[in-house]
Tab-separated table of C-alpha atoms (C1' of nucleotides) in Angstrom:
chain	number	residue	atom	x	y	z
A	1	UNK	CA	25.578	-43.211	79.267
A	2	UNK	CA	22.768	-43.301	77.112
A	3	UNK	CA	22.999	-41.093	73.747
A	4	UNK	CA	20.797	-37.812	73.531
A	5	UNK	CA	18.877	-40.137	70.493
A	6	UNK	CA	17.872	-43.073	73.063
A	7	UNK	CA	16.732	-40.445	75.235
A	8	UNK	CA	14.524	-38.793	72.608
A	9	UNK	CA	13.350	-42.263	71.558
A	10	UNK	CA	11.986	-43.284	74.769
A	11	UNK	CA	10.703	-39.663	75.353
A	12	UNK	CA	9.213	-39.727	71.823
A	13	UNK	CA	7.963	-43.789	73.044
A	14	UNK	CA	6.295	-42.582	75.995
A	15	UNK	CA	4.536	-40.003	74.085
A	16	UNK	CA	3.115	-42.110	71.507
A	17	UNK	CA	1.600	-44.491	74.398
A	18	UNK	CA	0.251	-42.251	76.096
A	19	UNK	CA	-2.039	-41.693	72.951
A	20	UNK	CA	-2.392	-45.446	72.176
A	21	UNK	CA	-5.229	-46.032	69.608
A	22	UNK	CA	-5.538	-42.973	69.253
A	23	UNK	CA	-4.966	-42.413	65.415
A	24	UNK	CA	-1.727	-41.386	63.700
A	25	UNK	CA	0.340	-38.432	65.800
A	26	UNK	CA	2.484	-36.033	63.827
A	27	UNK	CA	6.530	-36.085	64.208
A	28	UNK	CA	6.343	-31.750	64.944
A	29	UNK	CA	3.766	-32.633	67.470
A	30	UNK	CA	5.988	-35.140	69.130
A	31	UNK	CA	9.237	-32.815	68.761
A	32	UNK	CA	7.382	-29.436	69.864
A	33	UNK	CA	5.779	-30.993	72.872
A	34	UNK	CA	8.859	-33.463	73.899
A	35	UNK	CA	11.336	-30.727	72.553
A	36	UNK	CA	13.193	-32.475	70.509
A	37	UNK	CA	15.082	-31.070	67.151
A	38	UNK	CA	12.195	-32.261	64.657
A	39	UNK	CA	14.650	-33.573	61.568
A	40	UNK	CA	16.636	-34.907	64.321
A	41	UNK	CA	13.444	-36.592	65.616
A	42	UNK	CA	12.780	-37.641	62.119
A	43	UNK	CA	15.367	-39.732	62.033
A	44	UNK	CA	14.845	-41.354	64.929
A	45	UNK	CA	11.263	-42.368	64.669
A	46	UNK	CA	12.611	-44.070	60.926
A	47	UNK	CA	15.090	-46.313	62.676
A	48	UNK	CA	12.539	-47.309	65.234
A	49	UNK	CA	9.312	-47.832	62.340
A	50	UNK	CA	12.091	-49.970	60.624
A	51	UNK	CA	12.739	-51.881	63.332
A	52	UNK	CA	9.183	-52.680	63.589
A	53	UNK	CA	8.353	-50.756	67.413
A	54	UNK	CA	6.606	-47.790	65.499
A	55	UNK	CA	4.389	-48.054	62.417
A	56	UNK	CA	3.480	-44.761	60.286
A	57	UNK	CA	1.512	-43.306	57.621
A	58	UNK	CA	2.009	-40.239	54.987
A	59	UNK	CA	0.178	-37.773	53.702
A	60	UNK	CA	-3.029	-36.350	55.259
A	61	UNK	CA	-4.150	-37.294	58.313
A	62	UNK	CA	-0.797	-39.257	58.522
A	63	UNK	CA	2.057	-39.317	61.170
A	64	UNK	CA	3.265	-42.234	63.563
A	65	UNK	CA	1.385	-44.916	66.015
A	66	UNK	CA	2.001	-47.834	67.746
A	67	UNK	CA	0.510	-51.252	66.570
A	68	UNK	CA	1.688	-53.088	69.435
A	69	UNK	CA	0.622	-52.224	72.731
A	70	UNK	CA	2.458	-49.879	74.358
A	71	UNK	CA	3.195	-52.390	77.659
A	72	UNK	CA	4.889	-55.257	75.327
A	73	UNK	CA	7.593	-52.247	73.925
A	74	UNK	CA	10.277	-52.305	76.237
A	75	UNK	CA	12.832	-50.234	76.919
A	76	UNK	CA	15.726	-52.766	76.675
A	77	UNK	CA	14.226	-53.021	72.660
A	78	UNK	CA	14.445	-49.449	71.976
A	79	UNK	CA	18.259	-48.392	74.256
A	80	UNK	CA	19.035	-51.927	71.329
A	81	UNK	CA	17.933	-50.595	68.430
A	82	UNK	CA	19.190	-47.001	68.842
A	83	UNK	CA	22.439	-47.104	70.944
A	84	UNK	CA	23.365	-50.680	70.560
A	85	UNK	CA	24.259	-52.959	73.072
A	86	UNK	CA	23.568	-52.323	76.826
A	87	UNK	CA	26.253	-54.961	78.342
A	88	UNK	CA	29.588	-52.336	79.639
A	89	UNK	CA	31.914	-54.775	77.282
A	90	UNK	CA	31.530	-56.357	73.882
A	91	UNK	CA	32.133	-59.994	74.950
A	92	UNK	CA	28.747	-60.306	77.358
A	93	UNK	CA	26.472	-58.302	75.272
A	94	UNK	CA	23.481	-60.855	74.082
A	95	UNK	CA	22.808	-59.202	71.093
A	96	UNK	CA	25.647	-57.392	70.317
A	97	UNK	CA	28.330	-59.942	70.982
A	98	UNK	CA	32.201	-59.477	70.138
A	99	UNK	CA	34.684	-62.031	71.105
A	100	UNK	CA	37.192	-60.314	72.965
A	101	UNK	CA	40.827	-60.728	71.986
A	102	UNK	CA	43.911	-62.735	73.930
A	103	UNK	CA	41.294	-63.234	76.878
A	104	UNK	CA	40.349	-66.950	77.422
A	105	UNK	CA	36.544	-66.357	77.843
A	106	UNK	CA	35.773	-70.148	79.343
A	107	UNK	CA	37.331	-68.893	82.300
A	108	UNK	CA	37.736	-64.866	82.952
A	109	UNK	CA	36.551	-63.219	85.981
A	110	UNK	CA	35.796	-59.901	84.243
A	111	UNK	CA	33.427	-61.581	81.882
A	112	UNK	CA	31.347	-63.324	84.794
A	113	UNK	CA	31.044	-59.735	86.823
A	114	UNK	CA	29.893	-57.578	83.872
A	115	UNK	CA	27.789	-60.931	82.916
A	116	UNK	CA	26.133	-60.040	86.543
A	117	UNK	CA	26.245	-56.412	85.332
A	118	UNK	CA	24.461	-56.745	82.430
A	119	UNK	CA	21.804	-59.089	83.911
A	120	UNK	CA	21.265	-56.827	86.629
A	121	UNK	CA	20.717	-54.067	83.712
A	122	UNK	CA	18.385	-55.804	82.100
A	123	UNK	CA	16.120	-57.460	84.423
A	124	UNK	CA	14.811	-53.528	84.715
A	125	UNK	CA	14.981	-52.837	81.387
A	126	UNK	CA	13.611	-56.010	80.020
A	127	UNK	CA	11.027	-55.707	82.483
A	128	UNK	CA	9.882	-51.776	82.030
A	129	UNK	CA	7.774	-51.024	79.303
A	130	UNK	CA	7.428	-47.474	77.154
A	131	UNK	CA	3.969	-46.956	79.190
A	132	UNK	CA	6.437	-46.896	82.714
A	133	UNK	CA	7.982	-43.590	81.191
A	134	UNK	CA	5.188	-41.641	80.356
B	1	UNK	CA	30.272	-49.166	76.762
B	2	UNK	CA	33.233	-49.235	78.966
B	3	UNK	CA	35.998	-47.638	77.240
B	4	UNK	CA	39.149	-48.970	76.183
B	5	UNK	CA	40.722	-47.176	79.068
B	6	UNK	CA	38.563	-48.210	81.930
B	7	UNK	CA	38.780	-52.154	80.836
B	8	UNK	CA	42.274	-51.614	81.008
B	9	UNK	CA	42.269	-50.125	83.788
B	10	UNK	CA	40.683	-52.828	85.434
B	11	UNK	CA	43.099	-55.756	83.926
B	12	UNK	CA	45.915	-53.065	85.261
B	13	UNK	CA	44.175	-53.043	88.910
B	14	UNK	CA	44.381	-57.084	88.388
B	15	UNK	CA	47.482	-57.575	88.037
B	16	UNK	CA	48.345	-55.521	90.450
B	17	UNK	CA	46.564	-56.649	92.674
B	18	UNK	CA	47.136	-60.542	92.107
B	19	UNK	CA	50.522	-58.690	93.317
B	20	UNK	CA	50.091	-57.251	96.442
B	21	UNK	CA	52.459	-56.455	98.753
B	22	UNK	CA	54.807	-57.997	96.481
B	23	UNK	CA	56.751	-54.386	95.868
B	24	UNK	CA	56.551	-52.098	92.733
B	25	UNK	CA	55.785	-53.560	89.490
B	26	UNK	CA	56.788	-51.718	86.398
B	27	UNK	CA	54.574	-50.125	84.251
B	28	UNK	CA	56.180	-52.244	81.116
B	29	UNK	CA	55.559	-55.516	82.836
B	30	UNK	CA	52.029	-55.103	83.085
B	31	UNK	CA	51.800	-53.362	79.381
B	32	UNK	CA	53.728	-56.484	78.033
B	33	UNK	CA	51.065	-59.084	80.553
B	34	UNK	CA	48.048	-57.751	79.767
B	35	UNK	CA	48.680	-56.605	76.328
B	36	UNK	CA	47.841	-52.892	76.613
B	37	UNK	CA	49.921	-50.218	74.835
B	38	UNK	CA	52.292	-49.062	76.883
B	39	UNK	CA	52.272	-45.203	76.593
B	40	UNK	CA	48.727	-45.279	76.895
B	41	UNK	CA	49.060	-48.166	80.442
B	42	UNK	CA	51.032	-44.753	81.946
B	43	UNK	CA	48.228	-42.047	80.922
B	44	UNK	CA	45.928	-44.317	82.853
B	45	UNK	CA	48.117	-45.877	85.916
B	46	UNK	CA	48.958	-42.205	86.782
B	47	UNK	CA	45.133	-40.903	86.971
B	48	UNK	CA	44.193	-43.839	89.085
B	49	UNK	CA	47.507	-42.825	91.164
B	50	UNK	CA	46.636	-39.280	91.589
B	51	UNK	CA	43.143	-40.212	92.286
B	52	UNK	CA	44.469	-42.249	95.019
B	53	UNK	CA	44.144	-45.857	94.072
B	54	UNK	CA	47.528	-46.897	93.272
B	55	UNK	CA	51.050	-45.850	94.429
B	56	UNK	CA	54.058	-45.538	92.706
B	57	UNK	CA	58.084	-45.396	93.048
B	58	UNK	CA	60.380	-43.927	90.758
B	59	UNK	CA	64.258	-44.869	90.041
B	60	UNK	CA	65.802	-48.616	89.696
B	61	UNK	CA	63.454	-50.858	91.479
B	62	UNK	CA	60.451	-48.908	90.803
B	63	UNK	CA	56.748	-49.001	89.444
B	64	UNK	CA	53.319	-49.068	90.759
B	65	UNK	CA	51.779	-50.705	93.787
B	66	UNK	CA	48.735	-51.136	96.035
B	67	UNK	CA	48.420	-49.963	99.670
B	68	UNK	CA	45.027	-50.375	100.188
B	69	UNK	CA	44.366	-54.253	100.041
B	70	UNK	CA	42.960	-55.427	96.964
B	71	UNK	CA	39.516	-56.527	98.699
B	72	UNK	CA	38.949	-52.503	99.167
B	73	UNK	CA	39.209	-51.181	95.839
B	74	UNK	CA	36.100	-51.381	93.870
B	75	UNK	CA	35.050	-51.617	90.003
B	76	UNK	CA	32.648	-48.931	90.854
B	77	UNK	CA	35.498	-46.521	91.904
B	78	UNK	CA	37.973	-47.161	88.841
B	79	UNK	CA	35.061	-46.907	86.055
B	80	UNK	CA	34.332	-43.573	87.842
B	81	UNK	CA	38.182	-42.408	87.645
B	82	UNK	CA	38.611	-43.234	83.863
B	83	UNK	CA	34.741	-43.023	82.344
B	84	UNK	CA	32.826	-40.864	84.443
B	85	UNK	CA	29.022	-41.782	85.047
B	86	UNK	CA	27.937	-45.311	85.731
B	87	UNK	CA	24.464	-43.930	85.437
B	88	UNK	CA	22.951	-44.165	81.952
B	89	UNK	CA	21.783	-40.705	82.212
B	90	UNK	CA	23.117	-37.367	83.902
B	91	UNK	CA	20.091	-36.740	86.403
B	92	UNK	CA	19.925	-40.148	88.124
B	93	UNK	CA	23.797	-39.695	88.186
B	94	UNK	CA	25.247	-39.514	92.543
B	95	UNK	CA	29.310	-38.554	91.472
B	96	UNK	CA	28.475	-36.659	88.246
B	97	UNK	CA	24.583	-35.704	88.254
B	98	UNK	CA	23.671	-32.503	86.183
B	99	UNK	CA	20.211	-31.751	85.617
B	100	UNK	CA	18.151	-32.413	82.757
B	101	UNK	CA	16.552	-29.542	80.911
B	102	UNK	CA	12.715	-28.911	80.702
B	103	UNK	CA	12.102	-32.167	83.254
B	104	UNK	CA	10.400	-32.004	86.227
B	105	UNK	CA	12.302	-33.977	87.923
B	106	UNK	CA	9.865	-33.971	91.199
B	107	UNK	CA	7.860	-36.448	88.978
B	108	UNK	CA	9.233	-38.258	85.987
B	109	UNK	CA	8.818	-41.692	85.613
B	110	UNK	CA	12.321	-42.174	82.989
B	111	UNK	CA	14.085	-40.714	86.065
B	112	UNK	CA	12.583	-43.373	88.304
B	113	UNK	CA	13.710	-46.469	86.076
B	114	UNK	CA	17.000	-45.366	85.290
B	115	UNK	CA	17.424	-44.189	89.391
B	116	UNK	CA	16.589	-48.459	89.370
B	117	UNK	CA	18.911	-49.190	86.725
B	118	UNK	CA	21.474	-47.200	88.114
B	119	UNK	CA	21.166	-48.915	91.768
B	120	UNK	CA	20.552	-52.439	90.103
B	121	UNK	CA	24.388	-51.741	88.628
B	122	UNK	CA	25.795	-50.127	91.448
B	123	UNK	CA	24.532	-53.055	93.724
B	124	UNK	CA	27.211	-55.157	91.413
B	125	UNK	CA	29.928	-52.651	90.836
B	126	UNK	CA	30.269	-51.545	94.396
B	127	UNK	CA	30.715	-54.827	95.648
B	128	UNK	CA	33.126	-56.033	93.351
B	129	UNK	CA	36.887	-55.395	94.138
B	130	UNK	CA	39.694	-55.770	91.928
B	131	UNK	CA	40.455	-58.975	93.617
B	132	UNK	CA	37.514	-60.666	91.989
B	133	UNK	CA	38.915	-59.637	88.697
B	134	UNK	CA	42.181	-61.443	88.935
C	1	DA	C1'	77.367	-38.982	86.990
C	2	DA	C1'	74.782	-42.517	84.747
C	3	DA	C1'	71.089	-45.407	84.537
C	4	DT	C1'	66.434	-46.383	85.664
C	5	DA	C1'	61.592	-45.714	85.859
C	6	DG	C1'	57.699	-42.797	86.558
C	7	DT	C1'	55.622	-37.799	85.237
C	8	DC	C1'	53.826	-34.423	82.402
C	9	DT	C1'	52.315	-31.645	78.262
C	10	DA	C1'	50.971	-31.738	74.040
C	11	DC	C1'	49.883	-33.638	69.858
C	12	DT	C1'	47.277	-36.638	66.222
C	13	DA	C1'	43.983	-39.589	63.632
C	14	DA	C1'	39.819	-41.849	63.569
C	15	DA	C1'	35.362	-42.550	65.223
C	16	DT	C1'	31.182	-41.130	67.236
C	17	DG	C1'	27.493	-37.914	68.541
C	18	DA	C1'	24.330	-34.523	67.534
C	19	DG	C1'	22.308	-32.527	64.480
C	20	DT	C1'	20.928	-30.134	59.452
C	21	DA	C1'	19.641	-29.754	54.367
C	22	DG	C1'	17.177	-30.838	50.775
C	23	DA	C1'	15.278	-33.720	47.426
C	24	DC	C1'	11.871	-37.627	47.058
C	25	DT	C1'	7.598	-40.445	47.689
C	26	DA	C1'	2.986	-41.766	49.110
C	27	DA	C1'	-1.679	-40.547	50.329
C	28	DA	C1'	-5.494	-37.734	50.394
C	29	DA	C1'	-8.240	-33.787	49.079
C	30	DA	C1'	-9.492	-30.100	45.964
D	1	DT	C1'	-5.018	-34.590	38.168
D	2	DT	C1'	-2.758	-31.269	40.506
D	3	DT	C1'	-1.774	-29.569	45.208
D	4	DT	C1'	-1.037	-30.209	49.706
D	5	DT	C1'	0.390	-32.820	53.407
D	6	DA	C1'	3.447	-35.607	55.957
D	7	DG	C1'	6.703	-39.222	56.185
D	8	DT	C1'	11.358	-41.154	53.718
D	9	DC	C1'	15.943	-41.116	52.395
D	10	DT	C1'	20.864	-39.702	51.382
D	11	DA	C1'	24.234	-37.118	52.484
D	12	DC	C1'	26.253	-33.673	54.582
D	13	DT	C1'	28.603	-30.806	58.763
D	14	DC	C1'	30.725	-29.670	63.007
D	15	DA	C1'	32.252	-30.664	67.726
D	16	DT	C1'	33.679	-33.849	70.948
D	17	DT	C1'	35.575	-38.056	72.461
D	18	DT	C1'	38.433	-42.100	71.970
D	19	DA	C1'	42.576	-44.262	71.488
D	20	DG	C1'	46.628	-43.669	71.230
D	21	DT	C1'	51.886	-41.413	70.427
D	22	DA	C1'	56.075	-38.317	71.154
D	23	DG	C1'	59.271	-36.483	73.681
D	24	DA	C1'	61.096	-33.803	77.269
D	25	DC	C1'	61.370	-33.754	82.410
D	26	DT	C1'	62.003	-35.393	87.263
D	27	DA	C1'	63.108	-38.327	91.022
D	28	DT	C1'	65.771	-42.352	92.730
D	29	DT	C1'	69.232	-45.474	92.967
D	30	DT	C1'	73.892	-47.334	91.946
DNA sequence: AAATAGTCTACTAAATGAGTAGACTAAAAA
DNA sequence: TTTTTAGTCTACTCATTTAGTAGACTATTT
């Protein structure tokens, strides 16, 4: 299962696409019309800025954008950045890879199916972008 | 994430099955084979028994055994047992759905790609037995 | 009756999830 | 140059879940 933040992020994702180029968009706008708890929001929208997806700017006029077209952000990047990895166990996860313990990985069986797991996984979420949720 | 629990509940459904009709096999032999802790190996042996995947004898000569053949018993059923959803979120969910607040769910696009998702792991899962685990 | 092996209830400690509070900083406008 | 605006950052809190443990109980065999 996803956590409640990925799900905000990619609501908060699709939200900002849909406004593309548009100029900078407020976090309360985001959180009032997405309904997300706005510090909660806050929060979110930092990891993702620092991460590079979003960009932002303070003070007047200020609030967060994309810089990136919305079509290149995918949704594999953002589930990544906010819940970790998307591979069911530790020792197949590309990004997020743990060597699992008294298991000889050159030859285990449950490695290769949740191998096929995760690649099933992420040829739809490597492939769907933030502007397929909107 | 799979849990702790479901992962070894699938090396438990292994062994067992690389077992089969081979009589009852005691809980400690598979704690001590597959390296799980052993009062936690009977917490999750006797959910997967009551939920009808394994059997089990008591007394001298005792343990746990299959009675469906191994070939029958899917991943897709024993994550379900132990962890719940395989679905990354509740309203794309078939065993556990629940639905999601202030979505229209008639029309939403995040539904869509994780209903993909969700069928792109299932396609795996549900054709996986615990024999190919072994 | 004693030994064996699973069953059941209940407990704990640590980690994670889901948020909240409040002070701080940068940018723009008055 | 002060005020206002809006994002930034650190550090909490509280509830739930995860990962186990303890120990008494029950059924089966010898």
């Amino acid at each position: 299962m996803l956590s409640k933040k990925a799900q905000y992020a990619i609501k908060a994702a699709g939200y900002l696409a849909e406004r593309y180029q548009q100029g900078p968009i407020q976090i309360h706008e985001i959180a009032e019309n997405k309904k997300i708890p706005l510090k909660f929001l806050e929060n979110i929208l930092l990891m993702l800025k620092k991460e590079g997806i979003f960009e932002s700017r303070k003070g007047k006029g200020g609030g967060y954008f994309l810089v990136t077209p919305p079509e290149k952000i995918m949704l594999a990047s953002i589930i990544r950045i906010v819940d970790g990895p998307i591979a069911l166990i530790p020792c197949v996860s590309l990004y997020f890879y743990k060597k699992c313990n008294d298991c000889d990985e050159t030859d285990c069986n449950i490695k290769k199916v949740f191998a096929e797991v995760r690649d099933a996984t992420l040829k739809v979420l490597e492939n769907k972008s933030i502007l397929d949720v909107v």
